[in-house]
Coordinates of C-alpha atoms in Angstrom, one line a residue:
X1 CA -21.8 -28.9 4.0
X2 CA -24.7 -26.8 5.0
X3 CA -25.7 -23.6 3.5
X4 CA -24.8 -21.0 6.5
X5 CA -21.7 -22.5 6.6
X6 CA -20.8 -21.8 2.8
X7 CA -22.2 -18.6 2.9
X8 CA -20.1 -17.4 6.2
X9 CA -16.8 -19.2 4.4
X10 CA -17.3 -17.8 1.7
X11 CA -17.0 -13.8 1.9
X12 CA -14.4 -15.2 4.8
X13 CA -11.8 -16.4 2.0
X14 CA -12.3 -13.4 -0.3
X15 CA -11.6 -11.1 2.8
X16 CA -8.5 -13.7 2.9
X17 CA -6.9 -12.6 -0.5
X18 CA -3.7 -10.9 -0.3
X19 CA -3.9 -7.2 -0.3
X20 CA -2.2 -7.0 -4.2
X21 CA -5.4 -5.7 -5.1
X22 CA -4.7 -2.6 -2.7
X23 CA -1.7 -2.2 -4.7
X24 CA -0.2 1.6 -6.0
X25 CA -1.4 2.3 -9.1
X26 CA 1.2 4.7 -10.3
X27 CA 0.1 4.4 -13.8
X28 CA -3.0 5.7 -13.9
X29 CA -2.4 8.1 -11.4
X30 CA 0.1 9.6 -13.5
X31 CA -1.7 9.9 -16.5
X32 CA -4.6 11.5 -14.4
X33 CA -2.2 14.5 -13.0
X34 CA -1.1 15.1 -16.5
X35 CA -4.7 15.5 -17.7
X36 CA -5.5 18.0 -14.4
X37 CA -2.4 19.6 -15.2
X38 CA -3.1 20.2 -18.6
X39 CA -6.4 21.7 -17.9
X40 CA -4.9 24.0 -15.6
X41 CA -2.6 25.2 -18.0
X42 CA -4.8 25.7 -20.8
X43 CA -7.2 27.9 -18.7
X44 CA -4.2 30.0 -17.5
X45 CA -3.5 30.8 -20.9
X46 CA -7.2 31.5 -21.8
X47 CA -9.2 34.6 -21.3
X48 CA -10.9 33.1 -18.8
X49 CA -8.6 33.1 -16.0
X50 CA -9.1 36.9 -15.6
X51 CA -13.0 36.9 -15.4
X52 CA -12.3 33.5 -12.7
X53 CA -10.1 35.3 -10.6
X54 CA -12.8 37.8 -10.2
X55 CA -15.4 35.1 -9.1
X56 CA -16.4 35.8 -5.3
X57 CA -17.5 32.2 -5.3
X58 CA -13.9 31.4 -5.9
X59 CA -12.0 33.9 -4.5
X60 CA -12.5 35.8 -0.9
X61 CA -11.3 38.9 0.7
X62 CA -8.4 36.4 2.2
X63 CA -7.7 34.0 -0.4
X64 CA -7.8 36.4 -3.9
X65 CA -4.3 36.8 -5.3
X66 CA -5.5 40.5 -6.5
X67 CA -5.0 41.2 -3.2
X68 CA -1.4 39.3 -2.5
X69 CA -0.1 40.9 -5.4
X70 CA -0.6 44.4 -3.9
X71 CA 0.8 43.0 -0.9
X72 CA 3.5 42.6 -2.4
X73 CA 3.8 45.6 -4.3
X74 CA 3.6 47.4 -0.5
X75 CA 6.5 44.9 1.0
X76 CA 8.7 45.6 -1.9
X77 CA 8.4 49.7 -1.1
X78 CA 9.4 48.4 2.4
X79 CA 5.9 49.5 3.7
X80 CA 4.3 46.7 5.8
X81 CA 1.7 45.0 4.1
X82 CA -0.9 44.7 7.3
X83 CA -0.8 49.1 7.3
X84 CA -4.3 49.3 5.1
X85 CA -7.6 46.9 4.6
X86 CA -6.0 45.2 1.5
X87 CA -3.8 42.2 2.7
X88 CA -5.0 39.7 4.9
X89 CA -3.3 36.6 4.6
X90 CA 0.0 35.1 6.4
X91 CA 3.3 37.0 6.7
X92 CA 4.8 33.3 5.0
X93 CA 2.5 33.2 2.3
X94 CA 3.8 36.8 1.3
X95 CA 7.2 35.9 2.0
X96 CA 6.7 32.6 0.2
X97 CA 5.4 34.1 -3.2
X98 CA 8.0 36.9 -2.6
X99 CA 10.3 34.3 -4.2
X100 CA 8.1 32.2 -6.2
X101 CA 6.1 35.3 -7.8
X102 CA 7.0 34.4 -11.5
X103 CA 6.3 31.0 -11.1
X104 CA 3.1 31.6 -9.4
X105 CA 1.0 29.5 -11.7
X106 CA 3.5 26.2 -11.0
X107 CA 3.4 26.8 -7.3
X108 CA -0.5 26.4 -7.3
X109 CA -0.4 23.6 -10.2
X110 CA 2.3 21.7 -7.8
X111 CA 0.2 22.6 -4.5
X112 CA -2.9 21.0 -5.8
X113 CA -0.7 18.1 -7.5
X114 CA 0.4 17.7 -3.6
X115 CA -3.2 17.6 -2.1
X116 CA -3.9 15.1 -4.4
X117 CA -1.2 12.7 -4.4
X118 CA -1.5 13.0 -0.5
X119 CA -5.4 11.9 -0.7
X120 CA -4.2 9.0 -2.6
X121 CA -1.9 7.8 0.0
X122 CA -4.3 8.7 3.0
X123 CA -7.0 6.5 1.1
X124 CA -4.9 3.9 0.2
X125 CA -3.3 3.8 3.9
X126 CA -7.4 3.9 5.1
X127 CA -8.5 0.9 2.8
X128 CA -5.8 -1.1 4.2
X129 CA -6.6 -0.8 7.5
X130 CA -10.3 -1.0 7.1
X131 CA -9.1 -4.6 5.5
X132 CA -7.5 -5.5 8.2
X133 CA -10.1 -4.2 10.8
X134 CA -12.4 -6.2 8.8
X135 CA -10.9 -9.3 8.1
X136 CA -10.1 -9.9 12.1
X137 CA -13.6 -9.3 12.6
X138 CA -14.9 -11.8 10.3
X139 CA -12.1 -14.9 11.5
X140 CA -13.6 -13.5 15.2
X141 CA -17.2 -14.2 13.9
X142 CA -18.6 -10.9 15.4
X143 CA -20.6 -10.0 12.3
X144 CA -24.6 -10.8 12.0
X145 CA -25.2 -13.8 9.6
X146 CA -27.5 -11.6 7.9
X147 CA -25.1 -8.6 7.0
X148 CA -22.3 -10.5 4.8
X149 CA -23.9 -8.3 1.9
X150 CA -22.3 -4.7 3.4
X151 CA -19.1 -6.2 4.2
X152 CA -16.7 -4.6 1.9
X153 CA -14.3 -6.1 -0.5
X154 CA -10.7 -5.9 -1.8
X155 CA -12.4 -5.5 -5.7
X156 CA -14.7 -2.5 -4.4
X157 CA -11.6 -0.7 -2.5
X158 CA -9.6 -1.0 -5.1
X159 CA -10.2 1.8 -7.1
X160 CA -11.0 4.3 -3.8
X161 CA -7.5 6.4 -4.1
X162 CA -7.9 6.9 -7.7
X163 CA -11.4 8.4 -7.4
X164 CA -10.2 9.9 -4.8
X165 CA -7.6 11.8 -6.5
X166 CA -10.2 12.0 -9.5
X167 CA -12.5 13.5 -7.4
X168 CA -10.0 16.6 -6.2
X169 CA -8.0 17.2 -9.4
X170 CA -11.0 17.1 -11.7
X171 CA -13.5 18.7 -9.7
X172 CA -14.4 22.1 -11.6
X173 CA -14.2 23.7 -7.8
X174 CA -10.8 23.2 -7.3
X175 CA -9.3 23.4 -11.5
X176 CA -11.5 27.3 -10.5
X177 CA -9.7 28.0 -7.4
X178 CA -6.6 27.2 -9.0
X179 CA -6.6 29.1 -12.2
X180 CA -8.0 32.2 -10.2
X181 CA -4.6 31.6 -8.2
X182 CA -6.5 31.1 -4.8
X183 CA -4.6 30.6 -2.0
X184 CA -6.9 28.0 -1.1
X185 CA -4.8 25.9 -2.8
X186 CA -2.3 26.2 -0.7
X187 CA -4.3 25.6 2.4
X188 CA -5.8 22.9 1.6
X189 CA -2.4 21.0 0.4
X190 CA -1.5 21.6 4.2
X191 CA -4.6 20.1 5.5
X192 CA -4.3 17.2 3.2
X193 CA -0.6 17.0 4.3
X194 CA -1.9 16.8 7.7
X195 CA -4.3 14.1 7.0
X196 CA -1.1 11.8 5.5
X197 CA 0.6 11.8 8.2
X198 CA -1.9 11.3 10.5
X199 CA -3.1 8.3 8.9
X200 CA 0.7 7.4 8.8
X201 CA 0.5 7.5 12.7
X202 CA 3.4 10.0 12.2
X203 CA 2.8 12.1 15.8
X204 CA 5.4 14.8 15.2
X205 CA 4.1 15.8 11.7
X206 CA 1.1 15.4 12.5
X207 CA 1.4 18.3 15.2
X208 CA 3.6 20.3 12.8
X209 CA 0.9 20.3 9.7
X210 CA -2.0 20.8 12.0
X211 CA 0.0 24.3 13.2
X212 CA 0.4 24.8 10.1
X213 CA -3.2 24.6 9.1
X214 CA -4.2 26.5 12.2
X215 CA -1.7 29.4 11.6
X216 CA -3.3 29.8 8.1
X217 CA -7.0 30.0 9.1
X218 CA -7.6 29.4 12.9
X219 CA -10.5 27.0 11.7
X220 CA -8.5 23.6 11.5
X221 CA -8.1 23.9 15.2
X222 CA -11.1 21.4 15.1
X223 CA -9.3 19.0 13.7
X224 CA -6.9 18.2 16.8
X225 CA -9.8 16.0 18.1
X226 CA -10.0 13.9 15.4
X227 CA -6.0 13.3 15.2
X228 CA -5.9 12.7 18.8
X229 CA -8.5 10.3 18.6
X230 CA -6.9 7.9 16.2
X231 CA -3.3 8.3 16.9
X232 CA -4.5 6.9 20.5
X233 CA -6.2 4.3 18.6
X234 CA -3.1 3.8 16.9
X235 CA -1.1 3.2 19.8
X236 CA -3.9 1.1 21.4
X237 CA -3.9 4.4 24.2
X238 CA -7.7 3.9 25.7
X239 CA -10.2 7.4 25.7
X240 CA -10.1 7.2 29.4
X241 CA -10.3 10.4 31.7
X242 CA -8.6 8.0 34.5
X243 CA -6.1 6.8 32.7
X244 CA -2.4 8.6 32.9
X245 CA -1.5 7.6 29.4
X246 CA -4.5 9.6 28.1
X247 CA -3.5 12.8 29.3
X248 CA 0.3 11.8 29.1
X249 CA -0.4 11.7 24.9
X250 CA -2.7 14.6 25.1
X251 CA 0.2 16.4 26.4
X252 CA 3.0 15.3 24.2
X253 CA 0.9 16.4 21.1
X254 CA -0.1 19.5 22.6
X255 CA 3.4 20.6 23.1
X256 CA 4.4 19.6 19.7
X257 CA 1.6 21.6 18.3
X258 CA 1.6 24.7 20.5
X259 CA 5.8 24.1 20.2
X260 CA 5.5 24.5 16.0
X261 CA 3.0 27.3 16.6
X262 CA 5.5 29.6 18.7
X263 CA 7.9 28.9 15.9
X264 CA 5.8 29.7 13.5
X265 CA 4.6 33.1 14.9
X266 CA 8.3 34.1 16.5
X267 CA 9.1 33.9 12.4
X268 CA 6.5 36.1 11.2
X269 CA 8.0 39.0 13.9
X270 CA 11.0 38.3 12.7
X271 CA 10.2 38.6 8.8
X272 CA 7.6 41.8 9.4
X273 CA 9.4 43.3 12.4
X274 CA 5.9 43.6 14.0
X275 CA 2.6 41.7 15.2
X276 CA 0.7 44.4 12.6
X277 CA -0.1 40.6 10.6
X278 CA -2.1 39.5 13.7
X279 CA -5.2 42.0 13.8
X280 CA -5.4 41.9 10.2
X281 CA -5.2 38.3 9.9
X282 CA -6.9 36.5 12.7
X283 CA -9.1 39.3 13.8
X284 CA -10.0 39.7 10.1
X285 CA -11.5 35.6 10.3
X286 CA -13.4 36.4 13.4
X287 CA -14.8 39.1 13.0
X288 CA -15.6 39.5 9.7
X289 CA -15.5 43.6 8.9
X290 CA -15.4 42.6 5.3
X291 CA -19.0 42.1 3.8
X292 CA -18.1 41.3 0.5
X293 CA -20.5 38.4 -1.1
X294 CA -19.5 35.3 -1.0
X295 CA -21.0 31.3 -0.8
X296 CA -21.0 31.6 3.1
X297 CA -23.9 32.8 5.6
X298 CA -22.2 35.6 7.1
X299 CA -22.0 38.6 4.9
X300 CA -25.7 39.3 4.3
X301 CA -26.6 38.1 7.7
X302 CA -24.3 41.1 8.9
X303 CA -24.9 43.5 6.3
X304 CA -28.1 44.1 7.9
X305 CA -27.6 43.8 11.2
X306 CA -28.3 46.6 13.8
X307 CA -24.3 47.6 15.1
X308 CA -25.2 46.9 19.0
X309 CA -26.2 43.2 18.3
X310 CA -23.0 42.6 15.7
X311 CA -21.0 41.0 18.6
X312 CA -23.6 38.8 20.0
X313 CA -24.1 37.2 16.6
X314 CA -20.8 37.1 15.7
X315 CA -19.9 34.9 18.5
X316 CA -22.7 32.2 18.1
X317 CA -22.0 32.5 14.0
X318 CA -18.2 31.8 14.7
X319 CA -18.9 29.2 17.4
X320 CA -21.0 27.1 15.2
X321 CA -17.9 26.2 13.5
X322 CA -16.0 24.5 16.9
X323 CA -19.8 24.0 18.5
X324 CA -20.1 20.5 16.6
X325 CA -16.2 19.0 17.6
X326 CA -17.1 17.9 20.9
X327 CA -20.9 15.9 20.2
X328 CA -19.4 15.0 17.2
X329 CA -16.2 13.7 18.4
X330 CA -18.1 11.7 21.0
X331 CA -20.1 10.1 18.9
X332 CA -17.6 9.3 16.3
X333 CA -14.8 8.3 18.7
X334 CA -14.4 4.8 17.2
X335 CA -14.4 6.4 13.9
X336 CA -11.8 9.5 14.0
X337 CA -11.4 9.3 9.6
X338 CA -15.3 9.8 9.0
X339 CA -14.7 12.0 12.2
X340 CA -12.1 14.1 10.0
X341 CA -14.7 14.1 7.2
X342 CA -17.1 15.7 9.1
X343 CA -15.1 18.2 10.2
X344 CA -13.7 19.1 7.1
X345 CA -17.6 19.9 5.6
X346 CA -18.7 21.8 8.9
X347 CA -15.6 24.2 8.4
X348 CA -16.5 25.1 4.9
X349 CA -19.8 25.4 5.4
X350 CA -19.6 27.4 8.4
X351 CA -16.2 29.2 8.3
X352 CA -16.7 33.0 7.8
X353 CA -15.2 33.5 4.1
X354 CA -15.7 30.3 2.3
X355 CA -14.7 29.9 -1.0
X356 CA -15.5 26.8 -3.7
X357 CA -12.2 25.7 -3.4
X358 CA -12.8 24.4 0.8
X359 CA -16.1 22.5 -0.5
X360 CA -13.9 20.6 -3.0
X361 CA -11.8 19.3 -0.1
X362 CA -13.9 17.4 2.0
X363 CA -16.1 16.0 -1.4
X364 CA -12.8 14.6 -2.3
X365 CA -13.1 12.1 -0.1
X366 CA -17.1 11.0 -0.9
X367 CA -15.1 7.9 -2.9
X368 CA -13.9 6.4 0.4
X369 CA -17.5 6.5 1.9
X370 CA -19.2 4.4 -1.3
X371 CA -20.3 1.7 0.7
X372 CA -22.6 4.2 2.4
X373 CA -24.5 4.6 -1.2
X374 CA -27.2 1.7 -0.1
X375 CA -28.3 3.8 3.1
X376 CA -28.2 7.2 1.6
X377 CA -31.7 9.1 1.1
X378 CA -30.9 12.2 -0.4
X379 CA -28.2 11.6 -2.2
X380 CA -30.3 12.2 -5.8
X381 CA -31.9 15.5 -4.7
X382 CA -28.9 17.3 -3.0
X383 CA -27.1 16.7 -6.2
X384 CA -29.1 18.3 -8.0
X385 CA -29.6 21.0 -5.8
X386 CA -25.8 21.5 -5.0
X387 CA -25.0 21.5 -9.3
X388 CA -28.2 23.6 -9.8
X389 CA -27.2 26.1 -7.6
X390 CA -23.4 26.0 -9.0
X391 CA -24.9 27.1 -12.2
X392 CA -27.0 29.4 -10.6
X393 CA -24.5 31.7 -8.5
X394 CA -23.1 33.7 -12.2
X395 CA -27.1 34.1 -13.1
X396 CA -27.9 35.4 -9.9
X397 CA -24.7 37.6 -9.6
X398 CA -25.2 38.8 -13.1
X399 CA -28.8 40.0 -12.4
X400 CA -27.9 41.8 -9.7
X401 CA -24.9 43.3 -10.4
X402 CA -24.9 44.2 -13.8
X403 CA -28.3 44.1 -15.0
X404 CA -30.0 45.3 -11.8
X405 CA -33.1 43.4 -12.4
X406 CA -32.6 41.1 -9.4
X407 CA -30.8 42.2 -5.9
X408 CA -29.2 41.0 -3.0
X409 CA -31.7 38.5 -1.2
X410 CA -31.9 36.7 -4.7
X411 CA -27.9 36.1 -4.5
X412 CA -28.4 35.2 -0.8
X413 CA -31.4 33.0 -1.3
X414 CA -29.1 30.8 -3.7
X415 CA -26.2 30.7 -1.1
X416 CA -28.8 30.0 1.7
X417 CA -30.4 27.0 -0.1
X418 CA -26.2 25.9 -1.5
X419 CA -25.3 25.5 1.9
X420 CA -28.5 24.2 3.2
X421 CA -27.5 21.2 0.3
X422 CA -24.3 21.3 1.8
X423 CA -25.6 20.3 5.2
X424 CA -28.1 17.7 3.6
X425 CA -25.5 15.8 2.2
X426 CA -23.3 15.6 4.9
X427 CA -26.1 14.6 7.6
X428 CA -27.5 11.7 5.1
X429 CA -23.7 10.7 5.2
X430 CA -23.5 11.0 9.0
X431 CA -27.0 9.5 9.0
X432 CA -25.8 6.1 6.5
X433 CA -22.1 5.5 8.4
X434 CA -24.6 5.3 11.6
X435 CA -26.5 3.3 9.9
X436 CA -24.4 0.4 8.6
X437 CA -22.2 0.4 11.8
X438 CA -25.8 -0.4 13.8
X439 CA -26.5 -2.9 11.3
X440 CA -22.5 -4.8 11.3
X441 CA -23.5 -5.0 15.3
X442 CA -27.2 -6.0 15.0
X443 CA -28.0 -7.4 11.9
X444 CA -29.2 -6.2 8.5
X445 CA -33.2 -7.1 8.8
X446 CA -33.9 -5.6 12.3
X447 CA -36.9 -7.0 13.8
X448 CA -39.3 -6.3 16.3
X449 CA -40.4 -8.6 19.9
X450 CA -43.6 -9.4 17.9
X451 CA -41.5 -10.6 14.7
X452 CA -42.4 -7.6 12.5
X453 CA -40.0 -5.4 10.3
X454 CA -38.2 -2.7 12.3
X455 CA -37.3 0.4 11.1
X456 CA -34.3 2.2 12.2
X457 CA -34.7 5.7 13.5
X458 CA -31.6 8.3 14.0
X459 CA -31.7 10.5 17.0

């Protein structure tokens, strides 16, 4: 028996194995909510929660639950809470904590709980199919001889959903946006609920959750590319302009969505009595009158604006965030989960009040894209830019709030070069999934005519 041949049966029979070790491991994902749990409720009963809650990297003019606790305080005198500058987020969010005021600290403990359990189940639901996907290519023999060594295995997936969760729960981003009682939280359990049933190939949910999303921050709209793209994958329904069944699905899941949404919005009038919610909520995301510091690029870009050029700017700032769904959903149209990914990063780093708690989202799911670690060339310095400049946002604020030795542009110039990290990383991702899905078509060792190393050039 020849060499080749062992070395192309070989990964062949591990890809084989049965998928026991894709297993649920509800063990140690027990234990780990009880640890994040734990640390959540030890840090609401320190003195710190006060001074986090104050945090503008953690809290924003929308999210901060200062500000739904006077909204509150306003519905309770029966005075709507759109009628000042205070309030900004969704009538059901006020309506929601309404009745779950006293138990405020539980509801964001359980919504993160939620986010994470339903990132476990997406990845575990992700790895299976990528299993799959993989095994059938390797009985079809469509993989290069030469690239056996990227091909993934059971033992390496394993362990994905629990870092996954790890990688939410534990993440000192989210345990902050938590304790300071951000509604983040709450938004970002949707998304992840979203996500679930996407992967699930649930249609109806899906369309309900993305609403959902949508009706809490206008910015998840993005993420209807990616959904359509692989429930049509699911349902073998080709990305074809010609073809009937395209637009058939397009318009099923459009209805759904804009079906839920016109629920969702008849219930607001009917809990407020008014649309006062959607100036205050929706015009308050685009366009911005709020220029309170915060991790994003809008508020000192703004501050210093000239009034008659506000509106121009505002636009291409806000379309920056929906510029990138169509190239990018092109592009990654075989791919709709890295496609999801990708969206996820470009609306926290481009939305216009961004908290910590929207970049611990989309990290969460670095664990799924390990493989891509052999490709990456950054990886080492945006790291330590990204925790250097974590550290450095309280320095910086302190400096120029309270000792007034520094002043604005030295807070901006930290959140300039955070985000600037933030887009690093996620190009060198998008740069290393290109990269090994060109090499599982070509080869690993590319070559050139004259049989001399080629190197492989993204453009």
């Amino acid at each position: 028996m020849s060499a080749d041949f062992i070395s192309r049966r070989a990964p062949r029979r591990a890809e084989r194995e049965t998928e026991s070790f894709l297993v649920d491991m509800a063990a140690p994902l027990t234990l780990l909510l009880i640890v994040a749990v734990t640390i959540r409720a030890a840090l609401f009963r320190s003195s710190l929660a006060e001074l986090i809650a104050e945090r503008v990297e953690v809290v924003s003019p929308i999210t901060a639950w200062k500000r739904v606790v006077e909204g509150l305080a306003l519905l309770d005198l029966g005075v709507s809470p759109y009628s000042g500058d205070v309030f900004h987020e969704t009538p059901l969010i006020i309506y929601l904590f309404h009745f779950v005021v006293d138990y405020a600290e539980v509801t964001f403990m359980l919504a993160d709980v939620i986010t994470a359990v339903a990132l476990y189940m997406t990845a575990k639901d992700y790895n299976k199919q990528v299993f799959r996907k993989q095994r059938f290519a390797l009985e079809a023999d469509r993989y290069p001889m030469d690239c056996l060594e990227i091909i993934r295995s059971p033992k390496e997936m394993y362990y994905i959903p629990l870092k996954v969760a790890m990688f939410y729960l534990l993440n000192p981003f989210t345990i902050l946006s938590c304790v300071a009682k951000s509604t983040c939280g709450l938004n970002n359990a949707v998304i992840a609920l979203f996500i679930l049933t996407t992967i699930k190939g649930n249609v109806l949910l899906s369309a309900i959750f993305l609403c959902l999303a949508t009706y809490q921050s206008i910015y998840p709209l993005t993420l209807c590319a990616p959904a359509l793209l692989y429930l049509m994958q699911r349902q073998y329904i080709p990305v074809n302009f010609r073809r009937a069944s395209f637009w058939w699905f397009i318009v099923q899941y459009l209805f759904m969505y804009l079906g839920s949404l016109f629920v969702l919005v008849g219930l607001s009038f009917f809990l407020l009595g008014s649309w006062d919610y959607l100036p205050s909520v929706y015009g308050f995301i685009l366009s911005v009158p709020d220029l309170t510091p915060n991790i994003g690029l809008f508020w000192y870009f703004f501050a210093e604006m000239f009034e008659h050029f506000r509106l121009f700017f505002l636009c291409v700032f806000q379309i920056n965030v929906f510029f990138y769904t169509i190239p990018l959903s092109v592009k990654l149209k075989e791919h709709p989960v890295f496609l999801i990914f990708m969206q996820l990063a470009v609306i926290s780093i481009f939305k216009s009040y961004p908290t910590v708690g929207d970049i611990a989202l989309y990290m969460a799911f670095l664990p799924v894209w390990s493989h891509l670690h052999r490709f990456l060339r950054n990886i080492f310095l945006v790291s330590c830019v990204l925790l250097a400049c974590s550290a450095l946002f309280p320095v910086l604020w302190h400096l120029w709030i309270y000792a007034g030795s520094a002043n604005s542009n030295f807070y901006y110039a930290i959140t300039l070069l955070f985000n600037v990290a933030q887009i690093l990383l996620v190009s060198d991702y998008f740069y290393a999934f290109l990269r090994r899905e060109h090499h599982l078509t070509y080869g690993l060792y590319l070559k050139r005519k004259d049989g001399s190393e080629a190197t492989l050039v993204l453009k």
